[in-house]
Amino acid sequence: MKSLAVVFSCAALFEVAIAQASAWAQCGGVSWTGATTCVTGYTCSYLNAYYSQCIPSTSTVVTTSVASTTTTRSSSSSTGVVTSSSTRSTTSTTVSSTTSSSTAVASGGPRKEVGKLPALGWNTWNAYGGDINETKILNAANAFISLGLKDLGYEYVNIDDCWAQMARVDGKMVPDATKFPNGISGLATTIHNLGLKIGIYSDAGLTTCSGFPGSLNYETVDAETFSGWGIDYLKYDNCNVPSEWNDSGNYADWTLSKSYERYKRMTTALNAVSRPIQYAICNWGNAQVWTWGPQVGHSWRMTGDSSETWSYIQSAITNNANYLDYVGFYGHNDMDMMEIGNGDLTIAEIRTHFAAWAFMKSPILLGTDLSALTAAELAVIKNTELLAFHQDATYGAAAKQYKVTSPPEYYSGQSSKGYHVFIINFTSAASTRTITFSEVPGLAAGVSYKVHDMWTGSDLGTFTGSYSASVASHDTLAVLITTA
Ligand SMILES: *[C@@H]1O[C@H](CO)[C@@H](O)[C@H](O)[C@H]1NC(C)=O
Ligand SMILES: *[C@@H]1O[C@H](CO)[C@@H](O)[C@H](O)[C@H]1NC(C)=O
Ligand SMILES: CC(=O)N[C@H]1CO[C@H](CO)[C@@H](O)[C@@H]1O
């Protein structure tokens, strides 16, 4: 297996070859601008609309069948909303009495000791790809403290793919001892001693996206291993699913799909271990995951992998705007990990990236070398008012479109502080935007409102009927509105 470890070297994953994509690298998908052909011996294979990957040409690994996003979206029904929200209200009533750490909810859904609010933290992938080790992860954990992020609620320090040895030992996953000289359990202890939580990664297939052991058919032993190491969060990917686990076309009820069954097996396994582990489904928005996600995990990815581009941010927002009714306590649409600090996003684009992930209540997992963040970028990720909206323990719903436009620009929602409006300017020039109070649910014409800027933390004045302001290109207006 040593030679395989070289072939599948995760360091290679991080490089985006100009001419040809490297082994296991991305080679296509919505808004992908890199290479679309693979190095010799690998073939570019379609995984979903957002992600094609270079897999070995001779590989017997079969990727999951993918319902087209267009099909799945158009057939999304309001039934799913009713199901998921009734699941939530049933289970939330049991929360207060659910204090035993091993108590699973009656429905068999995800545990309720964790995951009420969208996760706030960091993950290795967007910063380092597979080129990870203990030092880099501890640096991020220490930066949470030195930069004041821990005090603002950032808590999860998550390991993505490429932490394991290529082969199981006695049926169990084993950490790569070079990358993790103290094992994952040693790292977990250090991170817990800092007052933070630690996440890990596996895959609902035979192997992970980078070729390391997957958890399909090993759900129980892997959940026990993770719990024993002190893991607090699991990201569960969707690569290398064997063909007998393919979904067979479209289902009227996607809880009958193989996808559901693969992910639900891990729910059952996690519910049986002593440690509460937050469960992040990562099946890239396939199989209408938002309709069954609340019964299975605490969050579910809505797209393929993010990229450090404005086009990805715009597409993730535009897509998720259609599914915000599925978001609530213990269940969150995941727009994928943050790209703040990566690429050449403008500060306006960074503001919109952060604001939209916050007001749509997506998990916010930073994905960069935190020590390299600029003061302006830090100010965005430390915005206390957006973080308060994201982490509001009283109001679980996302801000939603109150006025339908294409692309979707106008959102409103409620928090413990009052009503909020968020307006994104998706186009390429600044323009004046107006909040007409009678259009916003909860507000009315003929009432005087105090309008407060969530970016600067300052009051903008008292207004009746409407409030207007200039919104820069790709920027987001974010205001709190309370009765004057
Ligand atoms: C499973 O899905 C893959 C990828 O879509 C496809 O190539 C393969 O033919 C499918 N296998 C079966 C048995 O349906
Ligand atoms: C992790 O990688 C960095 C950068 O390559 C290196 O400086 C550090 O010593 C490595 N740590 C471990 C534990 O391998
Ligand atoms: C939300 C917003 O302000 N959108 C505007 C962005 O700028 C263009 C002009 O280029 C306007 O047409 C949009 O209405």
GROMACS .gro file of N, CA, C and O in nm, residues 325-405:
model
  324
  325ASP      N    1  -3.679   2.754   0.310
  325ASP     CA    2  -3.782   2.705   0.400
  325ASP      C    3  -3.738   2.579   0.474
  325ASP      O    4  -3.801   2.539   0.573
  326TYR      N    5  -3.635   2.513   0.427
  326TYR     CA    6  -3.589   2.389   0.491
  326TYR      C    7  -3.494   2.415   0.608
  326TYR      O    8  -3.453   2.320   0.676
  327VAL      N    9  -3.457   2.540   0.628
  327VAL     CA   10  -3.358   2.574   0.732
  327VAL      C   11  -3.428   2.601   0.865
  327VAL      O   12  -3.527   2.673   0.869
  328GLY      N   13  -3.377   2.545   0.971
  328GLY     CA   14  -3.431   2.572   1.105
  328GLY      C   15  -3.335   2.517   1.209
  328GLY      O   16  -3.229   2.463   1.174
  329PHE      N   17  -3.372   2.526   1.335
  329PHE     CA   18  -3.288   2.469   1.440
  329PHE      C   19  -3.260   2.322   1.410
  329PHE      O   20  -3.348   2.247   1.369
  330TYR      N   21  -3.139   2.280   1.428
  330TYR     CA   22  -3.092   2.142   1.407
  330TYR      C   23  -3.086   2.101   1.260
  330TYR      O   24  -3.056   1.985   1.230
  331GLY      N   25  -3.113   2.192   1.167
  331GLY     CA   26  -3.107   2.153   1.027
  331GLY      C   27  -3.071   2.271   0.938
  331GLY      O   28  -3.147   2.368   0.930
  332HIS      N   29  -2.956   2.263   0.870
  332HIS     CA   30  -2.908   2.379   0.796
  332HIS      C   31  -2.858   2.343   0.656
  332HIS      O   32  -2.783   2.247   0.639
  333ASN      N   33  -2.903   2.421   0.558
  333ASN     CA   34  -2.848   2.409   0.423
  333ASN      C   35  -2.702   2.456   0.427
  333ASN      O   36  -2.675   2.568   0.473
  334ASP      N   37  -2.611   2.374   0.378
  334ASP     CA   38  -2.468   2.405   0.383
  334ASP      C   39  -2.422   2.454   0.245
  334ASP      O   40  -2.427   2.379   0.148
  335MET      N   41  -2.379   2.579   0.239
  335MET     CA   42  -2.336   2.640   0.112
  335MET      C   43  -2.186   2.617   0.087
  335MET      O   44  -2.130   2.672  -0.005
  336ASP      N   45  -2.127   2.534   0.164
  336ASP     CA   46  -1.986   2.493   0.160
  336ASP      C   47  -1.895   2.595   0.229
  336ASP      O   48  -1.935   2.704   0.267
  337MET      N   49  -1.770   2.553   0.242
  337MET     CA   50  -1.676   2.626   0.329
  337MET      C   51  -1.633   2.759   0.268
  337MET      O   52  -1.640   2.780   0.148
  338MET      N   53  -1.588   2.848   0.357
  338MET     CA   54  -1.561   2.986   0.319
  338MET      C   55  -1.435   2.998   0.235
  338MET      O   56  -1.338   2.925   0.252
  339GLU      N   57  -1.435   3.100   0.147
  339GLU     CA   58  -1.319   3.129   0.063
  339GLU      C   59  -1.258   3.264   0.098
  339GLU      O   60  -1.171   3.313   0.025
  340ILE      N   61  -1.301   3.323   0.209
  340ILE     CA   62  -1.244   3.452   0.252
  340ILE      C   63  -1.095   3.432   0.278
  340ILE      O   64  -1.057   3.340   0.351
  341GLY      N   65  -1.012   3.516   0.216
  341GLY     CA   66  -0.867   3.501   0.229
  341GLY      C   67  -0.804   3.429   0.111
  341GLY      O   68  -0.682   3.427   0.097
  342ASN      N   69  -0.888   3.369   0.025
  342ASN     CA   70  -0.836   3.295  -0.090
  342ASN      C   71  -0.870   3.370  -0.219
  342ASN      O   72  -0.968   3.442  -0.225
  343GLY      N   73  -0.789   3.347  -0.322
  343GLY     CA   74  -0.819   3.405  -0.453
  343GLY      C   75  -0.815   3.556  -0.448
  343GLY      O   76  -0.751   3.616  -0.361
  344ASP      N   77  -0.886   3.620  -0.542
  344ASP     CA   78  -0.882   3.766  -0.543
  344ASP      C   79  -1.022   3.826  -0.536
  344ASP      O   80  -1.057   3.915  -0.612
  345LEU      N   81  -1.101   3.775  -0.443
  345LEU     CA   82  -1.233   3.833  -0.417
  345LEU      C   83  -1.214   3.976  -0.366
  345LEU      O   84  -1.123   4.002  -0.287
  346THR      N   85  -1.301   4.067  -0.411
  346THR     CA   86  -1.294   4.205  -0.361
  346THR      C   87  -1.354   4.208  -0.220
  346THR      O   88  -1.424   4.115  -0.178
  347ILE      N   89  -1.332   4.317  -0.150
  347ILE     CA   90  -1.386   4.325  -0.014
  347ILE      C   91  -1.539   4.327  -0.018
  347ILE      O   92  -1.605   4.270   0.069
  348ALA      N   93  -1.597   4.385  -0.122
  348ALA     CA   94  -1.745   4.382  -0.134
  348ALA      C   95  -1.792   4.238  -0.151
  348ALA      O   96  -1.891   4.196  -0.091
  349GLU      N   97  -1.719   4.160  -0.232
  349GLU     CA   98  -1.757   4.020  -0.254
  349GLU      C   99  -1.739   3.937  -0.125
  349GLU      O  100  -1.820   3.849  -0.094
  350ILE      N  101  -1.637   3.969  -0.050
  350ILE     CA  102  -1.614   3.902   0.078
  350ILE      C  103  -1.728   3.935   0.175
  350ILE      O  104  -1.776   3.848   0.249
  351ARG      N  105  -1.770   4.059   0.175
  351ARG     CA  106  -1.882   4.099   0.262
  351ARG      C  107  -2.009   4.022   0.225
  351ARG      O  108  -2.082   3.971   0.312
  352THR      N  109  -2.036   4.011   0.095
  352THR     CA  110  -2.156   3.938   0.051
  352THR      C  111  -2.144   3.789   0.083
  352THR      O  112  -2.241   3.727   0.128
  353HIS      N  113  -2.025   3.733   0.061
  353HIS     CA  114  -2.000   3.591   0.095
  353HIS      C  115  -2.035   3.569   0.242
  353HIS      O  116  -2.117   3.480   0.276
  354PHE      N  117  -1.981   3.650   0.330
  354PHE     CA  118  -2.004   3.629   0.473
  354PHE      C  119  -2.149   3.659   0.512
  354PHE      O  120  -2.212   3.582   0.584
  355ALA      N  121  -2.201   3.770   0.461
  355ALA     CA  122  -2.339   3.809   0.499
  355ALA      C  123  -2.439   3.704   0.454
  355ALA      O  124  -2.528   3.665   0.530
  356ALA      N  125  -2.423   3.654   0.331
  356ALA     CA  126  -2.522   3.558   0.279
  356ALA      C  127  -2.514   3.426   0.355
  356ALA      O  128  -2.616   3.366   0.389
  357TRP      N  129  -2.392   3.379   0.382
  357TRP     CA  130  -2.379   3.254   0.459
  357TRP      C  131  -2.441   3.274   0.598
  357TRP      O  132  -2.501   3.182   0.652
  358ALA      N  133  -2.425   3.396   0.653
  358ALA     CA  134  -2.481   3.424   0.786
  358ALA      C  135  -2.633   3.434   0.781
  358ALA      O  136  -2.702   3.371   0.862
  359PHE      N  137  -2.688   3.511   0.686
  359PHE     CA  138  -2.834   3.530   0.693
  359PHE      C  139  -2.910   3.409   0.638
  359PHE      O  140  -3.027   3.390   0.669
  360MET      N  141  -2.843   3.323   0.557
  360MET     CA  142  -2.907   3.198   0.514
  360MET      C  143  -2.883   3.085   0.616
  360MET      O  144  -2.929   2.974   0.599
  361LYS      N  145  -2.806   3.118   0.721
  361LYS     CA  146  -2.776   3.023   0.830
  361LYS      C  147  -2.708   2.897   0.780
  361LYS      O  148  -2.736   2.785   0.827
  362SER      N  149  -2.617   2.915   0.686
  362SER     CA  150  -2.528   2.805   0.646
  362SER      C  151  -2.422   2.787   0.752
  362SER      O  152  -2.383   2.883   0.819
  363PRO      N  153  -2.367   2.665   0.770
  363PRO     CA  154  -2.244   2.656   0.848
  363PRO      C  155  -2.142   2.755   0.792
  363PRO      O  156  -2.136   2.777   0.671
  364ILE      N  157  -2.065   2.817   0.880
  364ILE     CA  158  -1.956   2.906   0.838
  364ILE      C  159  -1.827   2.843   0.887
  364ILE      O  160  -1.796   2.847   1.006
  365LEU      N  161  -1.754   2.780   0.796
  365LEU     CA  162  -1.627   2.717   0.829
  365LEU      C  163  -1.521   2.789   0.747
  365LEU      O  164  -1.516   2.774   0.623
  366LEU      N  165  -1.439   2.869   0.814
  366LEU     CA  166  -1.334   2.944   0.746
  366LEU      C  167  -1.240   2.845   0.678
  366LEU      O  168  -1.222   2.732   0.727
  367GLY      N  169  -1.180   2.886   0.566
  367GLY     CA  170  -1.100   2.791   0.490
  367GLY      C  171  -0.973   2.853   0.436
  367GLY      O  172  -0.944   2.844   0.317
  368THR      N  173  -0.899   2.917   0.527
  368THR     CA  174  -0.778   2.984   0.482
  368THR      C  175  -0.675   2.979   0.595
  368THR      O  176  -0.707   2.942   0.708
  369ASP      N  177  -0.551   3.018   0.563
  369ASP     CA  178  -0.448   3.034   0.666
  369ASP      C  179  -0.484   3.160   0.743
  369ASP      O  180  -0.470   3.272   0.693
  370LEU      N  181  -0.534   3.143   0.865
  370LEU     CA  182  -0.591   3.257   0.938
  370LEU      C  183  -0.488   3.365   0.966
  370LEU      O  184  -0.521   3.484   0.976
  371SER      N  185  -0.360   3.327   0.974
  371SER     CA  186  -0.256   3.426   1.006
  371SER      C  187  -0.235   3.523   0.889
  371SER      O  188  -0.174   3.628   0.906
  372ALA      N  189  -0.287   3.487   0.771
  372ALA     CA  190  -0.266   3.573   0.654
  372ALA      C  191  -0.386   3.663   0.624
  372ALA      O  192  -0.385   3.738   0.527
  373LEU      N  193  -0.490   3.656   0.707
  373LEU     CA  194  -0.607   3.741   0.682
  373LEU      C  195  -0.571   3.889   0.698
  373LEU      O  196  -0.496   3.925   0.790
  374THR      N  197  -0.625   3.973   0.612
  374THR     CA  198  -0.603   4.117   0.625
  374THR      C  199  -0.695   4.174   0.733
  374THR      O  200  -0.793   4.109   0.773
  375ALA      N  201  -0.665   4.295   0.777
  375ALA     CA  202  -0.750   4.360   0.878
  375ALA      C  203  -0.893   4.374   0.826
  375ALA      O  204  -0.990   4.354   0.900
  376ALA      N  205  -0.908   4.406   0.698
  376ALA     CA  206  -1.043   4.423   0.641
  376ALA      C  207  -1.118   4.291   0.639
  376ALA      O  208  -1.238   4.285   0.668
  377GLU      N  209  -1.047   4.183   0.606
  377GLU     CA  210  -1.112   4.051   0.605
  377GLU      C  211  -1.150   4.008   0.746
  377GLU      O  212  -1.260   3.955   0.770
  378LEU      N  213  -1.060   4.033   0.840
  378LEU     CA  214  -1.089   4.000   0.980
  378LEU      C  215  -1.212   4.076   1.031
  378LEU      O  216  -1.295   4.020   1.103
  379ALA      N  217  -1.222   4.202   0.990
  379ALA     CA  218  -1.337   4.282   1.035
  379ALA      C  219  -1.467   4.219   0.986
  379ALA      O  220  -1.568   4.218   1.058
  380VAL      N  221  -1.466   4.163   0.866
  380VAL     CA  222  -1.587   4.099   0.813
  380VAL      C  223  -1.621   3.975   0.895
  380VAL      O  224  -1.734   3.960   0.942
  381ILE      N  225  -1.524   3.886   0.916
  381ILE     CA  226  -1.557   3.760   0.985
  381ILE      C  227  -1.581   3.781   1.135
  381ILE      O  228  -1.632   3.692   1.202
  382LYS      N  229  -1.546   3.901   1.185
  382LYS     CA  230  -1.570   3.932   1.327
  382LYS      C  231  -1.691   4.023   1.346
  382LYS      O  232  -1.711   4.078   1.453
  383ASN      N  233  -1.771   4.039   1.239
  383ASN     CA  234  -1.888   4.128   1.252
  383ASN      C  235  -1.988   4.069   1.352
  383ASN      O  236  -2.053   3.967   1.325
  384THR      N  237  -1.998   4.134   1.467
  384THR     CA  238  -2.077   4.075   1.576
  384THR      C  239  -2.227   4.072   1.543
  384THR      O  240  -2.298   3.984   1.589
  385GLU      N  241  -2.273   4.166   1.463
  385GLU     CA  242  -2.417   4.169   1.437
  385GLU      C  243  -2.460   4.059   1.341
  385GLU      O  244  -2.565   3.997   1.359
  386LEU      N  245  -2.378   4.032   1.239
  386LEU     CA  246  -2.409   3.920   1.149
  386LEU      C  247  -2.394   3.787   1.222
  386LEU      O  248  -2.475   3.696   1.205
  387LEU      N  249  -2.291   3.777   1.306
  387LEU     CA  250  -2.273   3.654   1.383
  387LEU      C  251  -2.391   3.632   1.478
  387LEU      O  252  -2.437   3.519   1.496
  388ALA      N  253  -2.442   3.739   1.536
  388ALA     CA  254  -2.556   3.726   1.628
  388ALA      C  255  -2.680   3.678   1.552
  388ALA      O  256  -2.758   3.596   1.603
  389PHE      N  257  -2.700   3.727   1.430
  389PHE     CA  258  -2.813   3.678   1.350
  389PHE      C  259  -2.797   3.529   1.322
  389PHE      O  260  -2.889   3.448   1.337
  390HIS      N  261  -2.675   3.490   1.280
  390HIS     CA  262  -2.643   3.351   1.245
  390HIS      C  263  -2.663   3.257   1.365
  390HIS      O  264  -2.712   3.146   1.350
  391GLN      N  265  -2.623   3.303   1.481
  391GLN     CA  266  -2.622   3.217   1.601
  391GLN      C  267  -2.741   3.246   1.694
  391GLN      O  268  -2.737   3.209   1.811
  392ASP      N  269  -2.846   3.310   1.644
  392ASP     CA  270  -2.959   3.345   1.729
  392ASP      C  271  -3.026   3.218   1.781
  392ASP      O  272  -3.068   3.132   1.704
  393ALA      N  273  -3.036   3.205   1.913
  393ALA     CA  274  -3.089   3.082   1.974
  393ALA      C  275  -3.241   3.086   1.987
  393ALA      O  276  -3.302   2.989   2.030
  394THR      N  277  -3.303   3.199   1.952
  394THR     CA  278  -3.449   3.211   1.963
  394THR      C  279  -3.518   3.199   1.827
  394THR      O  280  -3.625   3.142   1.815
  395TYR      N  281  -3.456   3.255   1.725
  395TYR     CA  282  -3.513   3.250   1.590
  395TYR      C  283  -3.426   3.161   1.502
  395TYR      O  284  -3.312   3.194   1.471
  396GLY      N  285  -3.481   3.048   1.458
  396GLY     CA  286  -3.401   2.952   1.383
  396GLY      C  287  -3.406   2.967   1.232
  396GLY      O  288  -3.324   2.911   1.161
  397ALA      N  289  -3.505   3.043   1.182
  397ALA     CA  290  -3.523   3.050   1.037
  397ALA      C  291  -3.417   3.136   0.971
  397ALA      O  292  -3.362   3.228   1.032
  398ALA      N  293  -3.390   3.108   0.846
  398ALA     CA  294  -3.301   3.193   0.765
  398ALA      C  295  -3.379   3.317   0.722
  398ALA      O  296  -3.502   3.318   0.721
  399ALA      N  297  -3.306   3.423   0.685
  399ALA     CA  298  -3.371   3.534   0.614
  399ALA      C  299  -3.407   3.480   0.475
  399ALA      O  300  -3.333   3.403   0.416
  400LYS      N  301  -3.524   3.519   0.427
  400LYS     CA  302  -3.573   3.466   0.299
  400LYS      C  303  -3.608   3.580   0.205
  400LYS      O  304  -3.628   3.693   0.248
  401GLN      N  305  -3.623   3.548   0.078
  401GLN     CA  306  -3.661   3.648  -0.020
  401GLN      C  307  -3.799   3.704   0.016
  401GLN      O  308  -3.894   3.627   0.030
  402TYR      N  309  -3.810   3.837   0.027
  402TYR     CA  310  -3.943   3.893   0.049
  402TYR      C  311  -3.996   3.953  -0.079
  402TYR      O  312  -4.112   3.994  -0.086
  403LYS      N  313  -3.911   3.958  -0.179
  403LYS     CA  314  -3.949   4.015  -0.308
  403LYS      C  315  -3.867   3.934  -0.407
  403LYS      O  316  -3.744   3.928  -0.396
  404VAL      N  317  -3.933   3.867  -0.497
  404VAL     CA  318  -3.862   3.773  -0.585
  404VAL      C  319  -3.805   3.847  -0.705
  404VAL      O  320  -3.878   3.912  -0.780
  405THR      N  321  -3.674   3.841  -0.720
  405THR     CA  322  -3.605   3.900  -0.835
  405THR      C  323  -3.509   3.796  -0.890
  405THR      O  324  -3.480   3.696  -0.824
   0.00000   0.00000   0.00000
